Amino acid sequence: MSSLNVNTIAEYTSGNGVQIPGHIIQVVQGTFATQTSRTSSTQADTGLSVSITPKATSSKILVMMLHHTKIQRNTTSANATVKLLRDSTEIESANHFFTDAGGNAASTQNLTASVLDSPSTTSAITYKTTFGVDNASDSETIYIAWDNKTDRLIAMEVGG
């Protein structure tokens, strides 16, 4: 059996470095830990975001989101949505739905989402989340970073 030992691998031409498909190139994380609420059905920024600049256009970005949520309402069911965006483009959404036989109740839930995005760029990208209730007329309220727990957004560049 043969082995190859090297100290460095130099590119034949200048570029962005040697890329090995399927390997993690970089990891960035954004956090947000201030409880915030929303009673409108119009989506608004949660305050959670992360920026990443891919090294190659062939790279994919694995984005993972965690929001600690609480939804409260005075009707028998409530619905709220947290969306994940690349810049201004929605790439995923997570829904907190709650129902019971009575009114004026609340539910807590960890909303998660993961997306393997293909942005095809070497320009800076910002991933962020937005939130809103689905029916403001039912006095719904969604809280993110519930109880000041740390919400997270992680972006990992994967070599393409």
Short mmCIF file of N, CA, C and O in Angstrom, two decimals, residues 73 75-77 98-106:
data_model
loop_
_atom_site.label_atom_id
_atom_site.label_comp_id
_atom_site.label_asym_id
_atom_site.label_seq_id
_atom_site.Cartn_x
_atom_site.Cartn_y
_atom_site.Cartn_z
N ARG A 73 -53.75 32.96 22.28
CA ARG A 73 -54.93 33.52 21.62
C ARG A 73 -56.15 33.36 22.52
O ARG A 73 -56.13 32.69 23.53
N THR A 75 -59.17 32.41 21.06
CA THR A 75 -60.11 31.58 20.31
C THR A 75 -59.74 30.11 20.52
O THR A 75 -58.86 29.80 21.31
N THR A 76 -60.39 29.22 19.79
CA THR A 76 -60.12 27.79 19.98
C THR A 76 -58.92 27.29 19.18
O THR A 76 -58.51 26.16 19.34
N SER A 77 -58.40 28.09 18.29
CA SER A 77 -57.20 27.67 17.57
C SER A 77 -56.37 28.89 17.20
O SER A 77 -56.90 30.00 17.11
N PHE A 98 -51.86 25.66 17.00
CA PHE A 98 -52.33 25.21 18.30
C PHE A 98 -53.85 25.23 18.33
O PHE A 98 -54.47 26.17 17.85
N THR A 99 -54.44 24.18 18.85
CA THR A 99 -55.89 24.13 18.99
C THR A 99 -56.26 23.37 20.25
O THR A 99 -55.53 22.49 20.69
N ASP A 100 -57.37 23.74 20.85
CA ASP A 100 -57.96 22.98 21.96
C ASP A 100 -59.45 23.30 22.02
O ASP A 100 -59.96 24.07 21.22
N ALA A 101 -60.17 22.69 22.95
CA ALA A 101 -61.61 22.84 23.01
C ALA A 101 -62.05 24.19 23.58
O ALA A 101 -63.17 24.62 23.34
N GLY A 102 -61.18 24.84 24.35
CA GLY A 102 -61.56 26.11 24.97
C GLY A 102 -60.88 27.29 24.32
O GLY A 102 -60.24 27.17 23.29
N GLY A 103 -61.03 28.43 24.91
CA GLY A 103 -60.40 29.63 24.40
C GLY A 103 -59.37 30.15 25.39
O GLY A 103 -59.18 29.60 26.46
N ASN A 104 -58.71 31.23 25.00
CA ASN A 104 -57.72 31.90 25.85
C ASN A 104 -56.65 30.95 26.37
O ASN A 104 -56.48 30.79 27.58
N ALA A 105 -55.95 30.31 25.46
CA ALA A 105 -54.93 29.33 25.83
C ALA A 105 -53.61 29.67 25.15
O ALA A 105 -53.53 30.58 24.34
N ALA A 106 -52.56 28.93 25.52
CA ALA A 106 -51.24 29.17 24.95
C ALA A 106 -50.51 27.85 24.75
O ALA A 106 -50.81 26.85 25.41
#
